[in-house]
Short mmCIF file of C-alpha atoms in Angstrom, two decimals:
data_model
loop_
_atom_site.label_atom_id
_atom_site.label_comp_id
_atom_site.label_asym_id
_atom_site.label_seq_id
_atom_site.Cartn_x
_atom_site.Cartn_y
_atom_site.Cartn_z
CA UNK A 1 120.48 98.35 70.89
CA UNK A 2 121.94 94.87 71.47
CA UNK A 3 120.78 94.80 75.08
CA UNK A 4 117.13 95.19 73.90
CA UNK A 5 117.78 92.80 71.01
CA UNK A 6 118.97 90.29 73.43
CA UNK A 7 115.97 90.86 75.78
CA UNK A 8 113.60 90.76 73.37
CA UNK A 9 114.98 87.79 72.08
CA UNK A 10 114.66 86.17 75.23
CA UNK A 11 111.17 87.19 76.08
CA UNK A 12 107.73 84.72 74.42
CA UNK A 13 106.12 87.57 72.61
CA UNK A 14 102.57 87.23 70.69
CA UNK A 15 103.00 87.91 67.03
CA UNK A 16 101.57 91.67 67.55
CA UNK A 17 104.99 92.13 70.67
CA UNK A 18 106.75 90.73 67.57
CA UNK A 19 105.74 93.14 65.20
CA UNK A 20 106.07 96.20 67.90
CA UNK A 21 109.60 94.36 68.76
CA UNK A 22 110.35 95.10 65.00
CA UNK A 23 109.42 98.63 64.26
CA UNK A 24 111.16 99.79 68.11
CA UNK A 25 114.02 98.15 66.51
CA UNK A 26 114.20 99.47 63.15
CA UNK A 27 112.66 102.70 64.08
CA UNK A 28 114.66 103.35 67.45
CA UNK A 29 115.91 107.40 66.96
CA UNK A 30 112.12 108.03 66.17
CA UNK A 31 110.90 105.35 68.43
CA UNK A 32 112.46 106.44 72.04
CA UNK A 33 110.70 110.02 71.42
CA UNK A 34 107.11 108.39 70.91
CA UNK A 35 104.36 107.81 73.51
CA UNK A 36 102.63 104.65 73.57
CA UNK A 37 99.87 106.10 71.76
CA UNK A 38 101.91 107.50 68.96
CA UNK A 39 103.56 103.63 68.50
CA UNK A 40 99.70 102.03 68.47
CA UNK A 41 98.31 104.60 66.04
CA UNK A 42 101.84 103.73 63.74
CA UNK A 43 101.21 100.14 63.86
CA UNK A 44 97.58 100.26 64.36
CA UNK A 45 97.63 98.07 67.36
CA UNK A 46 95.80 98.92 70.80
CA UNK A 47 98.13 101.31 73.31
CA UNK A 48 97.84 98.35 76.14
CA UNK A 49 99.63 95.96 73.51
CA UNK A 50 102.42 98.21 73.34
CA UNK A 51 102.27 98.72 77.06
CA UNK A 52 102.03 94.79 77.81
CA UNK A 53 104.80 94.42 75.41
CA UNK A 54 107.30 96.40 78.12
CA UNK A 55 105.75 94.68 80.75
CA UNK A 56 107.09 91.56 78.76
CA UNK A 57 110.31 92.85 78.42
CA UNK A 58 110.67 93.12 82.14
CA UNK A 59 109.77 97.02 82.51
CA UNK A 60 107.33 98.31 84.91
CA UNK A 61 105.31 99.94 82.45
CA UNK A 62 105.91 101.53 78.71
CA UNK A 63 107.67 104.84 80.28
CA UNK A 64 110.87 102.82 81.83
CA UNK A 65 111.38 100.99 78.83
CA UNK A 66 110.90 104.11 76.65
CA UNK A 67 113.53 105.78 79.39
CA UNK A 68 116.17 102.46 79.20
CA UNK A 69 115.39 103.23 75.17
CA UNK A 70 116.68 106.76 75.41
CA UNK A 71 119.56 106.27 77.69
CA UNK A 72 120.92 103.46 75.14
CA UNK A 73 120.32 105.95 71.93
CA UNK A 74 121.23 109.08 73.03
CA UNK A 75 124.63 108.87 73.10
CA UNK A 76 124.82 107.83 69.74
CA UNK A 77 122.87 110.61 68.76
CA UNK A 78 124.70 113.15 70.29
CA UNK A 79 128.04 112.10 70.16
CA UNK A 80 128.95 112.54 66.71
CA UNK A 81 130.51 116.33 66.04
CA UNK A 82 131.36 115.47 62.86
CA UNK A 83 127.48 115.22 61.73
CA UNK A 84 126.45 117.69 64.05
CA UNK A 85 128.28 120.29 64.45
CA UNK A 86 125.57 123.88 64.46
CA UNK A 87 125.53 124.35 68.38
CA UNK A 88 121.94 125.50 68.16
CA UNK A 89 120.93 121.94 66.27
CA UNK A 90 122.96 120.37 68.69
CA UNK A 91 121.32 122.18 71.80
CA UNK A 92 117.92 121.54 69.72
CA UNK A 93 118.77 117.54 69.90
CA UNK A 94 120.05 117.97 73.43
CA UNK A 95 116.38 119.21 74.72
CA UNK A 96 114.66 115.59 73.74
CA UNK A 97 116.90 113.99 75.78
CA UNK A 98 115.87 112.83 79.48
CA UNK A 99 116.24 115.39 81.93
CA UNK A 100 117.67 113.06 84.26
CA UNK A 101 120.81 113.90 86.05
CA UNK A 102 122.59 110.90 84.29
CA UNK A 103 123.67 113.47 81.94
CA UNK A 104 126.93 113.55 84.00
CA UNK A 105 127.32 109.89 83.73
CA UNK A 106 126.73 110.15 80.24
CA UNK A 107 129.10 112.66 79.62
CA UNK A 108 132.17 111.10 81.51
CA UNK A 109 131.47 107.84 79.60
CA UNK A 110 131.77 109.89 76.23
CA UNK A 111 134.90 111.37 77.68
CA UNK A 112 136.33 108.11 78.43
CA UNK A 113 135.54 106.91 74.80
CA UNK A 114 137.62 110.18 73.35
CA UNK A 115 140.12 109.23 75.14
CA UNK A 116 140.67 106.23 73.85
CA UNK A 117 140.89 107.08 70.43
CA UNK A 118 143.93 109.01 71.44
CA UNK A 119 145.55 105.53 71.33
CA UNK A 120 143.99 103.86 69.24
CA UNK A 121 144.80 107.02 66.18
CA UNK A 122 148.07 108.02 67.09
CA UNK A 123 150.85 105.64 67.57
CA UNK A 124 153.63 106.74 70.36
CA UNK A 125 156.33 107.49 67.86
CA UNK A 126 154.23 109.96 66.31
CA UNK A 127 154.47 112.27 69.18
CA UNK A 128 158.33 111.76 69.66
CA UNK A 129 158.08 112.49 65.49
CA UNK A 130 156.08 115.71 66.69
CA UNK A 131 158.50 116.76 69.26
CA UNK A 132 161.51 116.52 67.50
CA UNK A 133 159.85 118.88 64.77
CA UNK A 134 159.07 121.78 67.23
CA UNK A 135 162.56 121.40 69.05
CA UNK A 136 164.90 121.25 66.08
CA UNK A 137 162.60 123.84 64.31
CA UNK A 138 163.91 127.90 64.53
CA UNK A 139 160.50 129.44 65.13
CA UNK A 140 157.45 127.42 66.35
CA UNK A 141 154.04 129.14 65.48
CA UNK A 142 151.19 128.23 67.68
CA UNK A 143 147.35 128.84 65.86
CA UNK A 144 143.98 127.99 66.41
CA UNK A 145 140.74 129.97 66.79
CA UNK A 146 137.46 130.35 68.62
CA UNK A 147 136.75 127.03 70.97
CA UNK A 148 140.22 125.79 70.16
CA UNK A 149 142.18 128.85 71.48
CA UNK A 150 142.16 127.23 75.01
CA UNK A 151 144.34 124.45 73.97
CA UNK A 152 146.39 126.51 72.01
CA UNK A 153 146.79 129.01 75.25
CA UNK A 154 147.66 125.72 77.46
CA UNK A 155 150.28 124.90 74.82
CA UNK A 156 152.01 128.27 74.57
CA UNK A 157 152.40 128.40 77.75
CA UNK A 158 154.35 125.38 78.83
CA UNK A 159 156.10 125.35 75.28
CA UNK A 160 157.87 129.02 76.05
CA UNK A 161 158.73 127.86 79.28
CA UNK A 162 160.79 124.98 77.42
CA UNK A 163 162.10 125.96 73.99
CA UNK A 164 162.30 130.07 72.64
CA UNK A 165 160.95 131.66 69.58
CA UNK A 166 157.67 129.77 70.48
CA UNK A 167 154.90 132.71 68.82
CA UNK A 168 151.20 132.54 68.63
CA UNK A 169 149.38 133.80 65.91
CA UNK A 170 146.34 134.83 67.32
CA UNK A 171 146.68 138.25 68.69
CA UNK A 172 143.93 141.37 68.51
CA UNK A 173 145.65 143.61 66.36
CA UNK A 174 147.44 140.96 63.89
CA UNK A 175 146.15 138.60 62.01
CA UNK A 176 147.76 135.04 61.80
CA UNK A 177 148.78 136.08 58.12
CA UNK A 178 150.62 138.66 59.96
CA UNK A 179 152.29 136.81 62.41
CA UNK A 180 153.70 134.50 59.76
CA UNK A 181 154.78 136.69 57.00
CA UNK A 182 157.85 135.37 57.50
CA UNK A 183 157.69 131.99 58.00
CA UNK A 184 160.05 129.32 56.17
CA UNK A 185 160.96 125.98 55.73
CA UNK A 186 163.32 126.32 58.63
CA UNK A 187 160.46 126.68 61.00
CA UNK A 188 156.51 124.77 61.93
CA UNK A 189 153.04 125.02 62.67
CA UNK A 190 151.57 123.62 65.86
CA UNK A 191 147.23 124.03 64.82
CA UNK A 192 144.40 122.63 66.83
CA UNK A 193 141.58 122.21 64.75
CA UNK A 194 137.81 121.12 65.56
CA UNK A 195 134.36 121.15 64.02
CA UNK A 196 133.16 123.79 63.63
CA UNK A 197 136.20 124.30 61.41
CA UNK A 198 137.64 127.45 60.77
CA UNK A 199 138.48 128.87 57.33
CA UNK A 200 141.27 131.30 59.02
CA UNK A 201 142.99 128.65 60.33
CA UNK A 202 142.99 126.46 56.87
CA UNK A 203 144.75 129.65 55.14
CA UNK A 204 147.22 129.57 58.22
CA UNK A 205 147.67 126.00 57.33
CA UNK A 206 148.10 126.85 53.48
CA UNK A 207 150.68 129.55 54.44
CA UNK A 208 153.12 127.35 56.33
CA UNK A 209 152.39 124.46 53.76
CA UNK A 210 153.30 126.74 51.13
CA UNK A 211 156.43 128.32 52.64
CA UNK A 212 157.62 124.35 53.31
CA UNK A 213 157.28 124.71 56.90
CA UNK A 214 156.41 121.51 59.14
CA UNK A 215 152.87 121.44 59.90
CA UNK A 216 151.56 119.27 63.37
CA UNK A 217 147.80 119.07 62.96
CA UNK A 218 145.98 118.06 66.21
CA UNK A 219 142.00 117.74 64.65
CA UNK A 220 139.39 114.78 64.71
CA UNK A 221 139.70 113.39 61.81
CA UNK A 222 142.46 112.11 58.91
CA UNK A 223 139.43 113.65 56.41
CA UNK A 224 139.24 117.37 58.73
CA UNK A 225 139.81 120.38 56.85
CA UNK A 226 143.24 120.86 57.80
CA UNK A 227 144.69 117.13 57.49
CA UNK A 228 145.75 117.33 54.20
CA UNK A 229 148.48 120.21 55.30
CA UNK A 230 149.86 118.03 57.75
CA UNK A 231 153.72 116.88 57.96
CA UNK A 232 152.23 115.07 61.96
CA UNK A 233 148.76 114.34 61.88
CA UNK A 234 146.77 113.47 65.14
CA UNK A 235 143.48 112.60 65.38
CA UNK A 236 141.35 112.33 68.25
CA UNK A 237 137.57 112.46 68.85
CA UNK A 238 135.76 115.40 70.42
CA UNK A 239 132.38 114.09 70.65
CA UNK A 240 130.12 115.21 73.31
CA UNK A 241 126.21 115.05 74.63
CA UNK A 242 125.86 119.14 74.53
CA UNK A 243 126.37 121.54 72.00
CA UNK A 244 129.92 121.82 72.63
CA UNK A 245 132.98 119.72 72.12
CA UNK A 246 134.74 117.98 74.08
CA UNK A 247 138.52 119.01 74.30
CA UNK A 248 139.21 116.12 77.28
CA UNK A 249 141.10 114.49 74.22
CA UNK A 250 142.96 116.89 72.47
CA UNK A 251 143.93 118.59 75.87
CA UNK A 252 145.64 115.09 76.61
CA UNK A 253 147.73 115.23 73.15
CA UNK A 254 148.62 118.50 74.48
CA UNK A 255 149.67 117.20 77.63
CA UNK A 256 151.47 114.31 76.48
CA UNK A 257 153.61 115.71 73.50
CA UNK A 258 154.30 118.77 75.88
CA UNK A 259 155.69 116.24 77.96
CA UNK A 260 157.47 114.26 75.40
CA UNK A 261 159.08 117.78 74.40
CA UNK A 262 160.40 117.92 78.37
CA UNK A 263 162.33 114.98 78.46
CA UNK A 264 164.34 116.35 75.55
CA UNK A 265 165.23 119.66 76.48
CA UNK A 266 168.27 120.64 78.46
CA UNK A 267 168.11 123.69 80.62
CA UNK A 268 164.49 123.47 81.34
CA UNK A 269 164.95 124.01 85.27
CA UNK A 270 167.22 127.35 84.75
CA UNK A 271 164.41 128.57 82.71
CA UNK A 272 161.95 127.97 85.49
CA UNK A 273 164.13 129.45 87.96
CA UNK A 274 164.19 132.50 86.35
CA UNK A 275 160.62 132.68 85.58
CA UNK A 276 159.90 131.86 89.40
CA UNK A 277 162.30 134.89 90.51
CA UNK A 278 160.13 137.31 88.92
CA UNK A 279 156.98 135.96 89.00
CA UNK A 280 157.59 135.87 92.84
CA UNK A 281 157.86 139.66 92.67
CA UNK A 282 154.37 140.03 91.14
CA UNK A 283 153.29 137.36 94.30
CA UNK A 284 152.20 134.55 91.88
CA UNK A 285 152.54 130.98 92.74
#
């Protein structure tokens, strides 16, 4: 909005421009949906007023300004899991949007955004804090479900080929409760944990918590459903223009405390040796 503030603004507009200059701008999520004819009949002004009052913001006509209108709302309208978070509202919202193929743009601009609030939240002693809780801890229990379960996958995989005793909870015939019946205060939880959120992995949570166990929390938010259980709390956004999050943030965290955890293990390249000898057999890598 403060690109059209500025050019309107700028521009000489008649005291009806004026008044459609102030409804466009108080009025812009329902505003950038409406035709010209739904804007005249609102303000009960003539359709070529509204259309002369793009023309005097420098637009060819009413339906580039109405598409400049869209591109500068709809980010803001879709990326905000935390207020929308029912994929089928979210898809819903999606279909109003242009149909341009800017939606890539759009996208990798969000992305770039998430990303920074992985700086901006999480200062770099927090993940050294992190890593020094899953080395020195004697079992290191790895949950998260639905959506999530692909960072929590990428995780386990790198972690196991660092540290041992690295188990994830999420299995088909056990339930996380299972997998942790014996949890104590000797060992930790590594969660991932994104709107929607899910109420299995806030009694996982509640279970280490309980048993005194270290808890790292990787979610969106310091108000999420799981923050409150956390001993190392990140936060990073996951917003997105679909009905889907977007994990470009979290998978970073991943990346970087999974790294952070590398640089403090000894023995990692005998472990990879020996993982390469028999992976070779099977003709991987």
């Amino acid at each position: 909005m403060k690109e059209l503030r500025e050019a309107i603004n700028n521009a000489t507009l008649t005291k009806t421009q004026k008044m459609i200059a102030r409804y466009i701008l108080d009025n812009s999520a329902d505003a950038c949906f409406m035709t010209s004819t739904e804007i005249a009949e609102q303000l009960g002004v003539s359709e070529s007023s509204v259309i002369r009052f793009s023309r005097s913001l420098g637009y060819s006509g009413f339906m580039a300004f109405q598409k400049s209108l869209r591109k500068d709302y709809q980010d803001k309208v879709l990326s905000i899991s935390s207020s929308i978070t029912i994929p089928s509202q979210r898809i819903a919202q999606q279909t109003k949007l242009s149909s341009d193929t800017d939606y890539i743009e759009r996208h990798f601009k969000i992305a770039a955004k998430n990303m920074e609030t992985v700086f901006v939240n999480n200062p770099l002693d927090l993940f050294e804090e992190a890593a020094d809780i899953i080395i020195s801890s004697k079992r290191k229990y790895l949950a998260a479900s639905r959506g999530n379960t692909c960072l929590c996958d990428y995780f386990l995989l790198y972690l196991k080929q660092m540290i041992p005793h690295v188990v994830m909870t999420n299995t088909t015939a056990l339930s996380p409760i299972d997998h942790m019946c014996n949890i104590s205060k000797e060992d930790c939880l590594v969660t991932f944990s994104f709107p929607r959120y899910s109420s299995v992995d806030e009694i996982t949570a509640q279970m280490a918590y309980d048993a005194g166990a270290k808890v790292i929390v990787i979610t969106d938010k310091p108000s999420a459903l799981l923050a409150s259980y956390a001993t190392a709390l990140f936060t990073v956004s996951v917003d997105s223009n679909s009905f889907f999050n977007s994990m470009v943030g979290p998978q970073f965290i991943a990346e970087a405390l999974l790294e952070t955890i590398s640089h403090k293990v000894r023995g990692i390249d005998k472990r990879l040796r020996r993982i390469d000898k028999y992976l070779g057999k099977l003709g991987n890598y």
